[in-house]
Amino acid sequence: MKQTKYILLSAAVLLSTVSGMTVASAAEAKSDASVTLIKDADPLRIEKTPVIQFGKQTISGSTKTYKARYIDSEKETINGVTEYLAPSVHIVDNRGTNEGWKLDASITSFKANDLVKTELAGAVLALTPTRSVKIENEPAVIPTTQEAVELGSSAKTIVTATTGFGVGKSNYFFGKNSADTTPEVVGETGNIGNDKVTLTVPGDSAKIQDATYVAELTWTLSNTP
């Protein structure tokens, strides 16, 4: 039996090399690669809202428009240069539909921190979107002719991302950053600040000395561009 097996094997080798030719063998196989994409727990969201402060201002019987302060806690240092950041809102769109979105904002009236929460009648907060910053993909486009949006109790549109824009992460700023560190810009007093975020207070509004007036903003992000 051992001899027979040896002879058959030799024959097979001879057949494969007859006339100096080698018989090539080819094989093909296929396999799969897969991924399952699941929904982000919060696919369309506001990741950060603006910090808005107007500091201390002198009571006046004339109508005054105050500029927002630059906040000491809102700054970054790049290449050794420190800049105070303009107020900004950060948006995340992880839906995967690329259908766009709309950001609206509304505000309550400004009320004092006294016992009866006295209203600062007629005070108007206005925001002007000035630039978008690309974090991932293309952000919503800020119009070249920027206009101030005066906020009120009814929601008003601040930024709109059309189809294909605003996907992933993007930031939207109101005004320019500032490298000016003087007290009038960063401190609590004075009116040299960000003119794209303003508060107008009528001269004939009753005002309480040393009171801090606070209003609450509501930001609404919807998938209807």
Coordinates of C-alpha atoms in Angstrom, one line a residue:
M1 CA 0.0 0.0 0.0
K2 CA 2.8 2.4 0.7
Q3 CA 4.4 1.8 -2.7
T4 CA 1.1 2.3 -4.5
K5 CA 0.6 5.7 -2.9
Y6 CA 4.1 6.8 -3.8
I7 CA 3.6 5.9 -7.5
L8 CA 0.2 7.8 -7.7
L9 CA 1.8 10.9 -6.2
S10 CA 4.7 10.8 -8.6
A11 CA 2.2 10.6 -11.5
A12 CA 0.4 13.6 -10.3
V13 CA 3.6 15.6 -10.2
L14 CA 4.6 14.5 -13.7
L15 CA 1.2 15.6 -15.1
S16 CA 1.5 19.1 -13.6
T17 CA 4.9 19.7 -15.3
V18 CA 4.5 18.1 -18.7
S19 CA 6.1 19.9 -21.6
G20 CA 7.6 22.4 -19.2
M21 CA 4.2 24.0 -18.5
T22 CA 2.8 24.8 -15.1
V23 CA -0.9 24.5 -14.5
A24 CA -2.0 27.7 -12.6
S25 CA -4.8 27.5 -10.0
A26 CA -6.9 30.5 -9.1
A27 CA -9.4 31.0 -6.3
E28 CA -11.8 33.9 -5.3
A29 CA -13.6 34.4 -2.0
K30 CA -15.7 37.2 -0.7
S31 CA -16.5 38.5 2.8
D32 CA -18.5 41.3 4.3
A33 CA -17.8 44.3 6.4
S34 CA -20.6 46.0 8.3
V35 CA -21.5 48.9 10.6
T36 CA -24.7 49.7 12.3
L37 CA -25.4 53.4 12.8
I38 CA -27.6 54.2 15.7
K39 CA -29.3 57.4 16.7
D40 CA -27.4 59.9 18.9
A41 CA -29.2 60.3 22.2
D42 CA -29.6 64.0 21.6
P43 CA -28.8 64.5 17.9
L44 CA -29.8 68.2 17.5
R45 CA -28.8 70.3 20.4
I46 CA -27.5 73.5 21.8
E47 CA -24.1 72.8 23.4
K48 CA -23.4 76.3 24.8
T49 CA -25.4 79.5 25.2
P50 CA -24.0 83.1 25.4
V51 CA -22.8 84.7 28.6
I52 CA -24.3 88.3 28.5
Q53 CA -23.5 90.9 31.1
F54 CA -23.7 94.7 31.0
G55 CA -21.9 95.5 34.2
K56 CA -22.7 98.6 36.3
Q57 CA -24.2 101.6 34.5
T58 CA -25.1 105.0 35.9
I59 CA -28.8 105.8 36.2
S60 CA -29.9 108.2 33.6
G61 CA -33.1 110.1 32.7
S62 CA -32.1 109.9 29.0
T63 CA -32.5 106.8 26.9
K64 CA -29.2 104.8 26.9
T65 CA -27.9 101.9 24.9
Y66 CA -25.3 99.9 26.7
K67 CA -22.8 97.5 25.2
A68 CA -22.1 94.0 26.5
R69 CA -19.0 93.5 28.6
Y70 CA -16.2 91.1 27.7
I71 CA -16.2 88.4 30.4
D72 CA -12.9 87.5 32.1
S73 CA -13.9 83.8 32.2
E74 CA -14.7 83.8 28.5
K75 CA -11.2 84.0 26.9
E76 CA -8.6 81.9 25.2
T77 CA -4.9 82.1 24.5
I78 CA -3.6 81.2 21.0
N79 CA 0.1 81.5 20.1
G80 CA 0.7 83.6 23.3
V81 CA -2.1 86.1 22.5
T82 CA -5.0 86.2 24.9
E83 CA -8.4 87.2 23.5
Y84 CA -11.7 87.8 25.2
L85 CA -14.4 86.0 23.3
A86 CA -17.6 87.5 22.0
P87 CA -20.8 85.9 23.2
S88 CA -21.6 82.8 21.2
V89 CA -24.0 79.9 20.8
H90 CA -22.7 76.4 19.9
I91 CA -24.8 74.0 17.9
V92 CA -24.5 70.2 17.3
D93 CA -26.3 68.5 14.5
N94 CA -25.7 64.7 14.5
R95 CA -29.0 63.7 12.9
G96 CA -27.3 62.6 9.6
T97 CA -30.1 64.0 7.5
N98 CA -28.3 67.3 6.5
E99 CA -31.7 68.9 6.3
G100 CA -30.8 72.1 8.2
W101 CA -32.2 73.7 11.3
K102 CA -33.3 77.0 12.8
L103 CA -32.3 78.7 16.0
D104 CA -34.8 81.1 17.7
A105 CA -34.6 83.1 20.9
S106 CA -37.0 84.9 23.2
I107 CA -36.5 86.8 26.4
T108 CA -38.4 87.7 29.6
S109 CA -38.6 91.3 30.8
F110 CA -35.7 92.6 33.0
K111 CA -36.7 92.5 36.6
A112 CA -34.9 93.8 39.7
N113 CA -33.6 91.7 42.5
D114 CA -35.9 93.4 45.0
L115 CA -38.8 91.7 46.8
V116 CA -41.4 92.5 44.2
K117 CA -39.2 91.9 41.2
T118 CA -39.7 95.4 39.7
E119 CA -39.6 95.5 36.0
L120 CA -37.2 97.7 34.0
A121 CA -40.0 98.8 31.6
G122 CA -39.2 99.0 27.9
A123 CA -35.6 97.6 28.1
V124 CA -34.6 95.9 24.9
L125 CA -31.8 93.4 24.3
A126 CA -30.6 93.2 20.7
L127 CA -28.2 90.6 19.2
T128 CA -26.4 90.8 15.9
P129 CA -25.0 87.5 14.5
T130 CA -21.7 88.4 12.9
R131 CA -19.7 85.3 12.1
S132 CA -19.8 81.5 12.1
V133 CA -16.8 79.3 13.0
K134 CA -16.4 75.9 11.3
I135 CA -15.7 73.1 13.8
E136 CA -16.8 70.3 11.6
N137 CA -18.2 70.5 8.1
E138 CA -19.8 73.8 6.9
P139 CA -21.6 76.0 9.4
A140 CA -24.7 78.0 8.7
V141 CA -24.1 81.1 6.6
I142 CA -24.3 84.4 8.4
P143 CA -25.7 87.1 6.1
T144 CA -23.1 89.7 4.9
T145 CA -25.6 92.4 5.8
Q146 CA -26.0 91.6 9.5
E147 CA -29.0 93.1 11.2
A148 CA -29.7 93.4 14.9
V149 CA -32.4 91.1 16.3
E150 CA -34.4 92.8 19.0
L151 CA -35.6 90.1 21.4
G152 CA -39.0 90.0 23.0
S153 CA -41.5 87.5 24.6
S154 CA -42.1 86.0 21.2
A155 CA -39.4 83.9 19.6
K156 CA -37.3 85.4 16.8
T157 CA -35.0 83.7 14.4
I158 CA -31.3 84.2 15.1
V159 CA -29.5 81.8 12.8
T160 CA -30.8 79.5 10.0
A161 CA -28.8 76.6 8.5
T162 CA -30.1 75.6 5.1
T163 CA -29.9 72.1 3.6
G164 CA -26.3 70.7 3.8
F165 CA -25.1 73.3 6.3
G166 CA -24.7 73.3 10.0
V167 CA -23.9 69.6 10.1
G168 CA -21.7 68.4 13.0
K169 CA -20.5 71.1 15.3
S170 CA -20.4 74.8 14.6
N171 CA -20.2 78.0 16.7
Y172 CA -22.0 81.4 16.0
F173 CA -20.7 84.6 17.5
F174 CA -22.2 88.0 18.3
G175 CA -19.4 90.5 17.7
K176 CA -15.7 90.4 17.5
N177 CA -13.2 89.0 20.0
S178 CA -11.2 91.6 21.9
A179 CA -7.5 91.6 23.0
D180 CA -8.2 94.8 25.0
T181 CA -7.8 94.1 28.7
T182 CA -8.5 97.6 30.0
P183 CA -11.0 97.8 32.9
E184 CA -13.5 99.7 30.7
V185 CA -13.7 96.7 28.3
V186 CA -13.5 93.8 30.7
G187 CA -14.5 95.4 34.0
E188 CA -17.9 96.2 35.5
T189 CA -18.0 99.9 34.6
G190 CA -17.9 102.0 31.5
N191 CA -19.6 101.5 28.1
I192 CA -16.7 100.5 25.8
G193 CA -17.6 96.9 24.9
N194 CA -19.3 94.7 22.3
D195 CA -21.6 96.8 20.2
K196 CA -23.2 93.7 18.6
V197 CA -24.9 92.8 21.9
T198 CA -26.7 95.8 23.3
L199 CA -29.3 96.8 26.0
T200 CA -31.4 99.9 25.4
V201 CA -33.1 101.4 28.5
P202 CA -35.7 104.2 28.1
G203 CA -34.9 107.4 30.0
D204 CA -38.4 107.5 31.5
S205 CA -38.3 103.9 32.9
A206 CA -38.4 103.9 36.7
K207 CA -35.0 102.6 38.0
I208 CA -34.0 101.3 41.4
Q209 CA -30.6 102.4 42.7
D210 CA -28.1 99.5 43.1
A211 CA -30.6 96.9 41.9
T212 CA -29.4 94.2 39.5
Y213 CA -31.9 93.5 36.8
V214 CA -32.0 90.1 35.2
A215 CA -33.8 88.6 32.2
E216 CA -34.0 85.0 31.1
L217 CA -33.3 84.1 27.5
T218 CA -34.9 80.9 25.9
W219 CA -33.1 79.4 23.0
T220 CA -35.0 77.0 20.7
L221 CA -33.4 74.8 18.1
S222 CA -35.8 73.2 15.6
N223 CA -35.3 71.0 12.5
T224 CA -37.4 73.4 10.3
P225 CA -35.0 75.7 8.4

